[in-house]
Short mmCIF file of C-alpha atoms and ligand atoms in Angstrom, two decimals:
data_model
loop_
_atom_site.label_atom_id
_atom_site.label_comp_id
_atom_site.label_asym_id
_atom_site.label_seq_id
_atom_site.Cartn_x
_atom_site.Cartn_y
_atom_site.Cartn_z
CA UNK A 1 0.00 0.00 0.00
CA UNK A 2 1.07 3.92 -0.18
CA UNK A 3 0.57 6.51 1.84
CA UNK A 4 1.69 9.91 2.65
CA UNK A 5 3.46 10.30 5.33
CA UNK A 6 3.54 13.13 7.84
CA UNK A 7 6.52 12.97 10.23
CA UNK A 8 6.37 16.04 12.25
CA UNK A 9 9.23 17.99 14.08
CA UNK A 10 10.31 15.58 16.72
CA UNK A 11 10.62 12.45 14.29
CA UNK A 12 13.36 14.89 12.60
CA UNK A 13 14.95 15.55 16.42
CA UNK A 14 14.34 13.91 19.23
CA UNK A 15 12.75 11.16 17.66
CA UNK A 16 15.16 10.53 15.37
CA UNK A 17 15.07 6.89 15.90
CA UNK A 18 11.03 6.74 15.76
CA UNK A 19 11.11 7.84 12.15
CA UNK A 20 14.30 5.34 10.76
CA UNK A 21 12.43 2.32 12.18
CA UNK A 22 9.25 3.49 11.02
CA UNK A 23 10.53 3.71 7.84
CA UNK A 24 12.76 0.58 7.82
CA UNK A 25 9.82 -1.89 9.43
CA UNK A 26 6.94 -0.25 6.35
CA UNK A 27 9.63 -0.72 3.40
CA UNK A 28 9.76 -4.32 4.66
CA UNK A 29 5.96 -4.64 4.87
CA UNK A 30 5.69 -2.60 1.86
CA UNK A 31 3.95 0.16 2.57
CA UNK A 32 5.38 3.08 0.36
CA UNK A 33 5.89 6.48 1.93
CA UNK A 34 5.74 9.83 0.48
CA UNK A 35 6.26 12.55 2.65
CA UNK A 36 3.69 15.37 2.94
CA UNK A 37 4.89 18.48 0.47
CA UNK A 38 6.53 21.35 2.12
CA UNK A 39 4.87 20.43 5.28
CA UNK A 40 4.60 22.94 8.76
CA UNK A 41 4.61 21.94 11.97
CA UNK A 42 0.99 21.14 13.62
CA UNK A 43 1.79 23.59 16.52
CA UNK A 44 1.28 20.81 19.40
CA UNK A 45 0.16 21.75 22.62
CA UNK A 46 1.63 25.20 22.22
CA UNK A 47 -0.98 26.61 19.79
CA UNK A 48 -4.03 24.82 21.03
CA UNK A 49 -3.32 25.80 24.59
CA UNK A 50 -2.99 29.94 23.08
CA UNK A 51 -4.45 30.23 20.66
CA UNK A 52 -7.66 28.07 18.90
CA UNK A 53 -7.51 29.58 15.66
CA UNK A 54 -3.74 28.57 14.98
CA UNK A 55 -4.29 25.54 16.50
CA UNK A 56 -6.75 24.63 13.73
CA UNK A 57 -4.98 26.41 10.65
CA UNK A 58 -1.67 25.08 11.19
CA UNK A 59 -2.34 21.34 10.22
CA UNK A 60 -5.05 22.47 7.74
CA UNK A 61 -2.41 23.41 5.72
CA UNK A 62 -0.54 20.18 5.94
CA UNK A 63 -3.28 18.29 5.80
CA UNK A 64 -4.48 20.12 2.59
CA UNK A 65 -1.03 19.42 1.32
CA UNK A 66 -1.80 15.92 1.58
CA UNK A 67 -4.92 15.96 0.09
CA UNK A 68 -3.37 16.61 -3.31
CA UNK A 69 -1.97 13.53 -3.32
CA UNK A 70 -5.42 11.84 -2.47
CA UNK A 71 -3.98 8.80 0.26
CA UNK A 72 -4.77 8.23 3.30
CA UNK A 73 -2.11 10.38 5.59
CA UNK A 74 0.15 8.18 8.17
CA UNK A 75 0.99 10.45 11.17
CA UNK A 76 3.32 8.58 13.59
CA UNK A 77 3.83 11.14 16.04
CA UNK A 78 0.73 10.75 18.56
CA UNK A 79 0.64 14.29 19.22
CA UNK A 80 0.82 15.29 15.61
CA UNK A 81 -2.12 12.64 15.23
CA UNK A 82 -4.21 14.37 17.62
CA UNK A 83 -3.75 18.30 16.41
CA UNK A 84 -4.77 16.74 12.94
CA UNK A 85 -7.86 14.91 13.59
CA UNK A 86 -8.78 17.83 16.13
CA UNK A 87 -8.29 20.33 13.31
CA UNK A 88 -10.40 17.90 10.61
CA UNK A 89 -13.24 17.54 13.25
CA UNK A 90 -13.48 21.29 14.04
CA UNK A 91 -13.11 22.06 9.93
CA UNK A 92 -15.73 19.60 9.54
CA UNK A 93 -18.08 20.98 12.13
CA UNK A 94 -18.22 24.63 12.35
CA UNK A 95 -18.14 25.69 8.53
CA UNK A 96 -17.42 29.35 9.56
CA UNK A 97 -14.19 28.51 10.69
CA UNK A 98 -13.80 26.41 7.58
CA UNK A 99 -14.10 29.43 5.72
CA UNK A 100 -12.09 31.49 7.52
CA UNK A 101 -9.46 28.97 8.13
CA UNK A 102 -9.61 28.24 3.86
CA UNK A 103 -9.26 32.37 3.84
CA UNK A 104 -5.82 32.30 5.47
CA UNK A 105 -4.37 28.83 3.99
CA UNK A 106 -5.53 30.21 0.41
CA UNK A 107 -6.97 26.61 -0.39
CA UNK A 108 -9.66 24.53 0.02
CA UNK A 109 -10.07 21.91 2.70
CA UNK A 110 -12.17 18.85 0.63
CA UNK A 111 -12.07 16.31 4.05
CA UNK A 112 -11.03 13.45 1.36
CA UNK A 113 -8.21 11.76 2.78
CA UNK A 114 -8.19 9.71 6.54
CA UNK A 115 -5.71 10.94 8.83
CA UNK A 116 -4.42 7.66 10.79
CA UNK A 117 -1.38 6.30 13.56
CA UNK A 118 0.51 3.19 12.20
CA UNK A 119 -0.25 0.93 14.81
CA UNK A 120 -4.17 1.02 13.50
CA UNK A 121 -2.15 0.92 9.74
CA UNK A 122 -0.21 -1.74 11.04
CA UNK A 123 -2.54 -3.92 12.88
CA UNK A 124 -5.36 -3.28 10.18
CA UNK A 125 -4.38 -3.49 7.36
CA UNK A 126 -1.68 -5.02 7.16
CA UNK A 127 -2.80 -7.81 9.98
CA UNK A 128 -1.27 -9.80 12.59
CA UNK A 129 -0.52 -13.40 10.29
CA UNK A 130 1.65 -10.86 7.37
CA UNK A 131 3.94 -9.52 11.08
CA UNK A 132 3.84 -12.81 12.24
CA UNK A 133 5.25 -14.41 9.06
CA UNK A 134 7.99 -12.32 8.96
CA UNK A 135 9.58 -12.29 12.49
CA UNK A 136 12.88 -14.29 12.25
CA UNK A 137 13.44 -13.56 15.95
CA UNK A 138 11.22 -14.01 18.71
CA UNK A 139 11.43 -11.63 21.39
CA UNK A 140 10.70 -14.11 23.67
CA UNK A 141 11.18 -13.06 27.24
CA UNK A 142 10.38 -9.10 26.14
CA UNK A 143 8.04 -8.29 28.95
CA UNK A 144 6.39 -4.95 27.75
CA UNK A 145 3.87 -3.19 28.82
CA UNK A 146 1.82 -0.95 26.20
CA UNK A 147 1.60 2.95 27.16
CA UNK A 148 -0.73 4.40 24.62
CA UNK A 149 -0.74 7.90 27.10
CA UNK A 150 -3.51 10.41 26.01
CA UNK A 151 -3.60 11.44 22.37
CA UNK A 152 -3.74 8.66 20.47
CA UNK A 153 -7.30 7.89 21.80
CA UNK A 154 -8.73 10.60 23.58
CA UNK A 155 -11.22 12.48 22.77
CA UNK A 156 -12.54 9.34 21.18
CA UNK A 157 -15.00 10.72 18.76
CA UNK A 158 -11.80 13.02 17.57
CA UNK A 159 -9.22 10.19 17.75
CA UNK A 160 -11.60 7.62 15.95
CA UNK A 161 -9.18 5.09 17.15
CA UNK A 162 -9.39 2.10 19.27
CA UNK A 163 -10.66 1.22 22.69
CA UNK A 164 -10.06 4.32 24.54
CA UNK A 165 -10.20 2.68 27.77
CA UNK A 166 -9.14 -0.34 26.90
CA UNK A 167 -6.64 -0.38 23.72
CA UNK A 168 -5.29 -3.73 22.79
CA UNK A 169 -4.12 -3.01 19.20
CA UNK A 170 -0.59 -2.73 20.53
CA UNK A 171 -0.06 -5.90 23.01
CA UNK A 172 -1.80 -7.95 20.03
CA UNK A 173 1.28 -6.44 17.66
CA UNK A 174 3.75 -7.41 20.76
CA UNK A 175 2.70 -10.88 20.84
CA UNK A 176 2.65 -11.09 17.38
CA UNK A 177 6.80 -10.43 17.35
CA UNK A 178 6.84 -13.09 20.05
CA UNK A 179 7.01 -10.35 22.89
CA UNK A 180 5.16 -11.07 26.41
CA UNK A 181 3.04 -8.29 27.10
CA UNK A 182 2.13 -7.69 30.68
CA UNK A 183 -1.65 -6.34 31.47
CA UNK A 184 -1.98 -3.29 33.57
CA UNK A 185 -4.07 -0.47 34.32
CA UNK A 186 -1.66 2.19 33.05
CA UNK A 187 -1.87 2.30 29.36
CA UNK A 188 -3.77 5.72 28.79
CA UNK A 189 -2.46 7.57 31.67
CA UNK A 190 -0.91 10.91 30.92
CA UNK A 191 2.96 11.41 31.04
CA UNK A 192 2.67 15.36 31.51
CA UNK A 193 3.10 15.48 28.32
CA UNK A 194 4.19 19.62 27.41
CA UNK A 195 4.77 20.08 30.83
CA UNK A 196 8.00 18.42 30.54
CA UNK A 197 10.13 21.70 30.19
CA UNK A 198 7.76 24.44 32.11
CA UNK A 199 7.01 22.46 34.81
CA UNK A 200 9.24 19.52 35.17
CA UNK A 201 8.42 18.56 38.84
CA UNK A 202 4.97 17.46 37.29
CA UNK A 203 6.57 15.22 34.76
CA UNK A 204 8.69 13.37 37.16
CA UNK A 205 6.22 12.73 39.56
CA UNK A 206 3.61 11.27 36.70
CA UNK A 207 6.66 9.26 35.01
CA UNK A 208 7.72 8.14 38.34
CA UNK A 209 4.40 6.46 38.80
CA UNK A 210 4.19 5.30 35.60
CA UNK A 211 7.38 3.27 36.14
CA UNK A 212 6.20 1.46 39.53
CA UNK A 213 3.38 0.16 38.05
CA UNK A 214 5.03 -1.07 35.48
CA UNK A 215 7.58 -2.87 37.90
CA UNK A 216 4.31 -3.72 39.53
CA UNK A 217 3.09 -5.69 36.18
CA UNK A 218 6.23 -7.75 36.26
CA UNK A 219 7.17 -5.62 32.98
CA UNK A 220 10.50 -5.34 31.94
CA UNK A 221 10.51 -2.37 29.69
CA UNK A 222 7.55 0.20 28.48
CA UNK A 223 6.55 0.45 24.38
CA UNK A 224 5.02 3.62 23.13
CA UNK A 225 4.23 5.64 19.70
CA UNK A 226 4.29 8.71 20.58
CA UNK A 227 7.59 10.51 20.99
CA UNK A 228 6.71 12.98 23.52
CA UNK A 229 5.92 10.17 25.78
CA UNK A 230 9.23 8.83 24.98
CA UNK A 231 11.48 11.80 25.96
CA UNK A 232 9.14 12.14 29.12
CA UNK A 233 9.64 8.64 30.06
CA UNK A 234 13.44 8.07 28.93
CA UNK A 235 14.32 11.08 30.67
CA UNK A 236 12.57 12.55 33.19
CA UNK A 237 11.84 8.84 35.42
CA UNK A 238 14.26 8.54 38.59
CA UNK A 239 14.81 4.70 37.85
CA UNK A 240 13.49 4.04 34.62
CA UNK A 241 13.16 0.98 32.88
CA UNK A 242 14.06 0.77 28.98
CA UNK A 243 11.22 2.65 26.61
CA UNK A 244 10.69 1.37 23.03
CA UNK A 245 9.14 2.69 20.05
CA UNK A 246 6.98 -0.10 18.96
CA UNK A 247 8.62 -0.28 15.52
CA UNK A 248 11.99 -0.49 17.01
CA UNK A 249 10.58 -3.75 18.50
CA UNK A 250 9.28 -4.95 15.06
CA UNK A 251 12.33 -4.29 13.28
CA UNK A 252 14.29 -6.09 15.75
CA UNK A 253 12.07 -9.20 15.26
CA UNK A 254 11.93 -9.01 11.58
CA UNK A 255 15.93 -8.82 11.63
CA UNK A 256 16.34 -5.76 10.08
CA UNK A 257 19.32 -3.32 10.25
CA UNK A 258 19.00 -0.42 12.49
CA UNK A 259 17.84 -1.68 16.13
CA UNK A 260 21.57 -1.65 17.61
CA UNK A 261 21.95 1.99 16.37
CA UNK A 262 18.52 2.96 17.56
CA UNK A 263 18.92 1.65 21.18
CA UNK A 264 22.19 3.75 21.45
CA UNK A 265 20.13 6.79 21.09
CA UNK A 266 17.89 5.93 24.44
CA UNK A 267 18.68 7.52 27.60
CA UNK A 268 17.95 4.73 29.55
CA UNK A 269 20.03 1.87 27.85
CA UNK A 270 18.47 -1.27 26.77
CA UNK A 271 21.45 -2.93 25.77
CA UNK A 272 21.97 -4.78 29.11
CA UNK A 273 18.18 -6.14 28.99
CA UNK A 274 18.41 -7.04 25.82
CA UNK A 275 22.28 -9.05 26.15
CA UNK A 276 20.33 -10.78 29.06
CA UNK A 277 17.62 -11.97 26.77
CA UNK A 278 19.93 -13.46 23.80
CA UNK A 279 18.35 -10.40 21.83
CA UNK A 280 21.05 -8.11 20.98
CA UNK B 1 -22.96 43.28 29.51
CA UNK B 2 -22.89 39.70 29.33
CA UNK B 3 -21.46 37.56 32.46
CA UNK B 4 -18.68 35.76 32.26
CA UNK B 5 -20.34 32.17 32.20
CA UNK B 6 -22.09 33.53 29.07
CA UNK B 7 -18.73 34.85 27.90
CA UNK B 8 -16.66 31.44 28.48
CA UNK B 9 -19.96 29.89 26.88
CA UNK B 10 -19.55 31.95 23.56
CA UNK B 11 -15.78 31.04 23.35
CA UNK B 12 -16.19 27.01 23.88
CA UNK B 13 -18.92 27.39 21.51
CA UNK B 14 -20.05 23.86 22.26
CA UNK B 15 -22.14 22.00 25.58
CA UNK B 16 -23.23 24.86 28.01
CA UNK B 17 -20.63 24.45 31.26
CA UNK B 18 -23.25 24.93 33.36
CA UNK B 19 -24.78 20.92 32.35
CA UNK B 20 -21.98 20.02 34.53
CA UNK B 21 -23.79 18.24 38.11
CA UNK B 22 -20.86 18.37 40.00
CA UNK B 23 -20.39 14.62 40.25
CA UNK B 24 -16.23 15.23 40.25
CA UNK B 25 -15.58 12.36 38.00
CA UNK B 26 -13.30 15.01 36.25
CA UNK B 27 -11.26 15.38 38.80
CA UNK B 28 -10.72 12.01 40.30
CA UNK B 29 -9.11 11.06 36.84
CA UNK B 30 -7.44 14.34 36.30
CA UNK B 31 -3.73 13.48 36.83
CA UNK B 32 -3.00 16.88 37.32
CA UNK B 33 -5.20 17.73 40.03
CA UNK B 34 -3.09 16.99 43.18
CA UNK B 35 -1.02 19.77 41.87
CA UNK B 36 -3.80 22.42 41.10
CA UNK B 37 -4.72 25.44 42.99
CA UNK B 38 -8.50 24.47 42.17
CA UNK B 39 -10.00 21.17 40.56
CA UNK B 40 -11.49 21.16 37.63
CA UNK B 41 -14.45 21.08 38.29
CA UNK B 42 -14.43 23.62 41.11
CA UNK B 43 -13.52 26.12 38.41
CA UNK B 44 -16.49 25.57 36.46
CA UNK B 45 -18.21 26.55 39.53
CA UNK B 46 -15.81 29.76 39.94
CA UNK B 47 -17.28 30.78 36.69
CA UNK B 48 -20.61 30.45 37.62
CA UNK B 49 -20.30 32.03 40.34
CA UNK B 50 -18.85 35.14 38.48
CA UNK B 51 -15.15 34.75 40.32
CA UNK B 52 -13.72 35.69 37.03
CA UNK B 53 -10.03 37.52 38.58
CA UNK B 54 -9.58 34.20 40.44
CA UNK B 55 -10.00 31.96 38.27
CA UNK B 56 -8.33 33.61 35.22
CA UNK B 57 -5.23 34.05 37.66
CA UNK B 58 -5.19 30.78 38.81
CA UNK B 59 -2.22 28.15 38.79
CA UNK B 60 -5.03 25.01 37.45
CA UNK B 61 -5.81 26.92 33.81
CA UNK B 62 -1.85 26.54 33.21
CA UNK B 63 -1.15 23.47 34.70
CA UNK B 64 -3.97 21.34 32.62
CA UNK B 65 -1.96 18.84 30.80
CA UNK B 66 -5.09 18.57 28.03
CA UNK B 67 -4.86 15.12 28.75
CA UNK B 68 -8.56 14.95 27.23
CA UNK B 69 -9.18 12.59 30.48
CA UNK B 70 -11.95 14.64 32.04
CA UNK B 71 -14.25 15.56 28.61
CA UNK B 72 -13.75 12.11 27.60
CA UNK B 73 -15.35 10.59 30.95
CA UNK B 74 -18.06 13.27 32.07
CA UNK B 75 -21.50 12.09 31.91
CA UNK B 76 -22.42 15.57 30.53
CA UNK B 77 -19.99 16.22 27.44
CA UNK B 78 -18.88 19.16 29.10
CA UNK B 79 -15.22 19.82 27.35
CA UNK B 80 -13.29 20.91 30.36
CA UNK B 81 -10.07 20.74 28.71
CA UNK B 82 -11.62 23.26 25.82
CA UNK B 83 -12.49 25.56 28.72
CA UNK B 84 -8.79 25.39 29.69
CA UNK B 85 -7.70 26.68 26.37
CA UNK B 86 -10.43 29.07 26.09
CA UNK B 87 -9.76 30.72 29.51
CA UNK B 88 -5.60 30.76 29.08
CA UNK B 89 -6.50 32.11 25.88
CA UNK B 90 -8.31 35.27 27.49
CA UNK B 91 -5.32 35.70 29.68
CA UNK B 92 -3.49 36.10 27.04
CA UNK B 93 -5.71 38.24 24.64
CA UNK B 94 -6.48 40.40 27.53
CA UNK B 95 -2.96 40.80 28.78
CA UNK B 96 -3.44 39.70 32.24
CA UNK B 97 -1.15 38.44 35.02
CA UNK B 98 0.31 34.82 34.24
CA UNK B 99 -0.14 32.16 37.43
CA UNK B 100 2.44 29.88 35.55
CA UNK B 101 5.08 31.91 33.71
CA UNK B 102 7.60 29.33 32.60
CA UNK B 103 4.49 27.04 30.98
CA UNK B 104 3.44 30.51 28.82
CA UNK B 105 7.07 31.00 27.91
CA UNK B 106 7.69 27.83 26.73
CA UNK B 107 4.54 27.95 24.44
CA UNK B 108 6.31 31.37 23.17
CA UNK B 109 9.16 29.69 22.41
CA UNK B 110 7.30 26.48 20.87
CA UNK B 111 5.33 29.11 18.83
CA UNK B 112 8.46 31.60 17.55
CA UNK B 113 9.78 28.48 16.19
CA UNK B 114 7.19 27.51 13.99
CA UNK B 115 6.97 31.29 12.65
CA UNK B 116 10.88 31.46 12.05
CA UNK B 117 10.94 28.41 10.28
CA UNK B 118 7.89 26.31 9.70
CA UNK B 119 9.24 23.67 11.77
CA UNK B 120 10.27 23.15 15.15
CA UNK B 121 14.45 23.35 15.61
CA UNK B 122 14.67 21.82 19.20
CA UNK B 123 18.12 23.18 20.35
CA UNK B 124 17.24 26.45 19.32
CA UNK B 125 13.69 25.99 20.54
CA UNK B 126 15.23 25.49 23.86
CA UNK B 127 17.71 28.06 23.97
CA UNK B 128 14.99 30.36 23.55
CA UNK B 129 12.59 28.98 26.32
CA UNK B 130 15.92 29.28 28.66
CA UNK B 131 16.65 33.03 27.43
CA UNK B 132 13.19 34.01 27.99
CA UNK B 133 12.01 32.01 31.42
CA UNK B 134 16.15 32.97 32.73
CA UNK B 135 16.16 28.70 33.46
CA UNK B 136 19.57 27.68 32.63
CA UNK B 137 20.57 24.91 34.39
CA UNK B 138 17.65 22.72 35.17
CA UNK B 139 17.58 21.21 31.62
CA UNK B 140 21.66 21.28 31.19
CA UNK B 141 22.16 17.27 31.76
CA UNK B 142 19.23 16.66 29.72
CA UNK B 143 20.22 18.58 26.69
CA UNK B 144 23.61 17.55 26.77
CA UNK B 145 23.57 14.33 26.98
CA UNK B 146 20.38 14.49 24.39
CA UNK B 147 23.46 16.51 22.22
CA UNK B 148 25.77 13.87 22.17
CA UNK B 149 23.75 11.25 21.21
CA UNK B 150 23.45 13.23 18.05
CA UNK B 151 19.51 13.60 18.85
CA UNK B 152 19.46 17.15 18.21
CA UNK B 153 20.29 17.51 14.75
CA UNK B 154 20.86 21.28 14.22
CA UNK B 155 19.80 21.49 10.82
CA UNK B 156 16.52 20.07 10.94
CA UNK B 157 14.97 21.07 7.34
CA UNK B 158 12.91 24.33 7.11
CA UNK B 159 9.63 24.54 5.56
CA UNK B 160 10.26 26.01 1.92
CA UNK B 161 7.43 28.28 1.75
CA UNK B 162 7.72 30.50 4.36
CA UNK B 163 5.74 33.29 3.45
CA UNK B 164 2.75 30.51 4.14
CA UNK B 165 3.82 30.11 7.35
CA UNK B 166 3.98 34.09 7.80
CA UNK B 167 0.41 34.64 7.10
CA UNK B 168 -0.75 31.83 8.78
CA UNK B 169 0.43 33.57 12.18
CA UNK B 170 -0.28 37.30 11.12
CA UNK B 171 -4.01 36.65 10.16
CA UNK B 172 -4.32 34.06 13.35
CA UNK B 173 -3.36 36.82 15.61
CA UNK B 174 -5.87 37.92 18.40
CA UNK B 175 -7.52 41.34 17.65
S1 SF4 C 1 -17.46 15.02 35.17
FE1 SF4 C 1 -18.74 16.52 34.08
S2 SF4 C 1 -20.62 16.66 35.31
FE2 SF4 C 1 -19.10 15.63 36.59
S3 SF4 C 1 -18.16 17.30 37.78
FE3 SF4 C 1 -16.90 17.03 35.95
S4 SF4 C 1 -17.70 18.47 34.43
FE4 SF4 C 1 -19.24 18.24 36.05
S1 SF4 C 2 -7.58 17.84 30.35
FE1 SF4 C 2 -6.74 19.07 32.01
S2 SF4 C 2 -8.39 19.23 33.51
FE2 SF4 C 2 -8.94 17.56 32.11
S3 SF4 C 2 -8.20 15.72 33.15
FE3 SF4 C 2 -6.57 16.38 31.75
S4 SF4 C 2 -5.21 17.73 32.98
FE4 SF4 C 2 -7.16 17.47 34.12
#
């Protein structure tokens, strides 16, 4: 399948490693990827939380962008994700903003193309038996647990995702690879999310948490899709245990190149848990 | 002279705040709450109580994560974490004191960096959060370390059309 593909700032920066095994693990299930034209940053938290109008023109012109090309758009980032469908359900509800919003991007918004997260891609349409036939090593003894945090699936009729309180689409892509995901009651808690820099105090105390019920599930390390998550749980936990991008994890198990490389990037090092599993 | 429920009504321009029955299931799963001046849902009954200078100089409109939690549990649709924005946002249009100035700077800084380029450059993104909010050092091990991991790539691609980008903030601009 194609589709065109939105990365957003921090898969250029801090999630660096988010975008090369997102890109590695869909050439090897071939899903082609054309980036979004000459695309602008969906203003995150920062707009929404100033200013409503920005908040809503920003990825209208991105998502425009992408309409030209006429397939569905694959948006990685989970915050990215959320400004998008936010800004598609306001255009598609209150047609005076349309209007205005149209006005100041100097095109029109046609609401032809689905704005989606790979894991729904992933689990979807390209299914569980196409991962599982093409995982030459089991990550057996991979005890995640899934952290979905807010804004992949919240507010549901926005998000048009999965279970909100209850996601599984992740743990059933873990077991696919061979992983062992652990249940707990976790998954769509909030990291802090923005707060990370303004107000760090916050973060650590919500990561903290985070981590000890993790420990509590008998997990071994935390998978997420959503790179804010990541830097908040990598970096701002006192004892953290490893965090994965989920499609680190399925390149690993497929055997592609790039997992080694990837891991080095982590703050908290997974090399040791993964030596101690035969995985590295 | 319309009150201020009516005015925070207008803005959210969605389910009435005043539905809300007080049942607090907002802020038992707000995972900000233990840290807020007032709980959610104790502002929404600020507001109808008129106690506008309190609650737009309050510590909770800042500190609201917009984890989504709260609008996506209440019984009554009301969008608390809309109300958040809305009321931040009339701090901001109407130039009043900030509770939580670093969280407002770092939005600033979030927001120059779109304008200057399109796309957000972390390191410089930072830099200009620690110029503005005078934080220097809390972030220093983070960032370096982050830096020589080769994370922070400083020359992140700019968007191409720029003047786009320009107008975009120019004719979003509160008047
Ligand atoms: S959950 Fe809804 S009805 Fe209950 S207190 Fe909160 S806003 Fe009011
Ligand atoms: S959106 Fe804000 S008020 Fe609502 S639960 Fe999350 S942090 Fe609390």
């Amino acid at each position: 399948m194609k589709v065109s593909y939105y990365p957003g700032c921090s898969l250029h920066a801090t999630g660096k490693e988010y975008d090369e095994s997102m890109k590695a693990v869909s050439g090897a299930l071939d899903i082609t990827l054309q980036e979004v034209d000459d695309w602008v940053c969906c203003g995150a938290s920062s707009a929404h939380m100033t200013n409503y109008k920005l908040s809503v023109a920003l990825p209208a012109r991105s998502i425009i962008a992408a309409e030209k090309e006429n397939l569905d758009v694959m948006v990685p980032c989970a915050a990215c994700f959320n400004r998008f469908k936010m800004a598609q359900h306001h255009l598609r509800h209150d047609d005076a903003l349309k209007a205005e919003v149209e006005g100041i991007v100097g095109d029109t918004y046609q609401d032809s193309v689905a704005v989606r997260n790979p894991i729904d891609i992933i689990y979807t349409d390209i299914g569980l038996e196409t991962i599982e036939a093409k995982v030459t090593r089991k990550l057996t003894g991979l005890k995640p647990v899934s952290y979905y945090g807010c804004l992949l699936l919240r507010p549901p009729e926005v998000c048009e995702f999965e279970n909100y309180e209850n996601p599984y689409m992740m743990d059933a892509i873990l077991k696919a690879l061979g992983a062992e995901p652990r249940k707990w009651s976790c998954g769509t808690d909030c990291c802090g999310g923005s707060l990370s820099i303004g107000k760090t105090e916050i973060v650590v105390h919500l990561c903290n948490k985070l981590m000890r019920m993790a420990r509590e599930a008998d997990a071994n390390c935390l998978v997420t899709a959503c790179p804010l998550c990541m830097a908040n749980l990598d970096m701002r936990a006192t004892e953290g245990l490893p965090v994965f991008y989920f499609t680190e994890l399925m390149a690993l198990a497929m055997g592609l190149d790039g997992p080694n490389k990837w891991f080095k990037l982590h703050n908290v090092n997974p090399l040791p848990l993964m030596q101690s599993l035969g995985l590295q | 002279m319309s009150t201020f429920l009516q005015e925070v009504n207008d803005k959210i321009n969605g389910v009435p705040i005043q539905r809300c029955y007080h049942c607090r299931k907002c802020t038992a799963g707000c995972p900000i709450a233990f840290a807020m001046e007032y709980n959610p849902n104790k502002i929404i009954k600020m507001i109808q109580e008129g106690k506008r200078d309190e609650v737009l100089a309050s510590s909770t409109i800042w500190l609201c994560a917009s984890c989504e939690t709260c609008v996506t549990r209440c019984p009554n649709d009301v969008d608390i974490a809309r109300m958040m924005d809305v009321l931040r946002e009339m701090v901001i249009t109407s130039n009043l004191p900030v509770k939580e100035k670093n969280i407002l700077k770092f939005h600033e800084a979030f927001l120059n960096g779109i304008k200057s380029g399109g796309r957000i450059n972390e390191p410089l993104m930072i830099a200009n959060y620690k110029m503005k909010s005078g934080d220097y050092f809390s972030d220093m091990k983070m960032g370096i370390d982050m830096f020589m991991k080769g994370k922070l790539s400083l020359f992140s691609p700019k968007t191409k059309d720029m003047k786009a980008v320009r107008k975009i903030f120019e004719e979003t601009k509160a008047r």
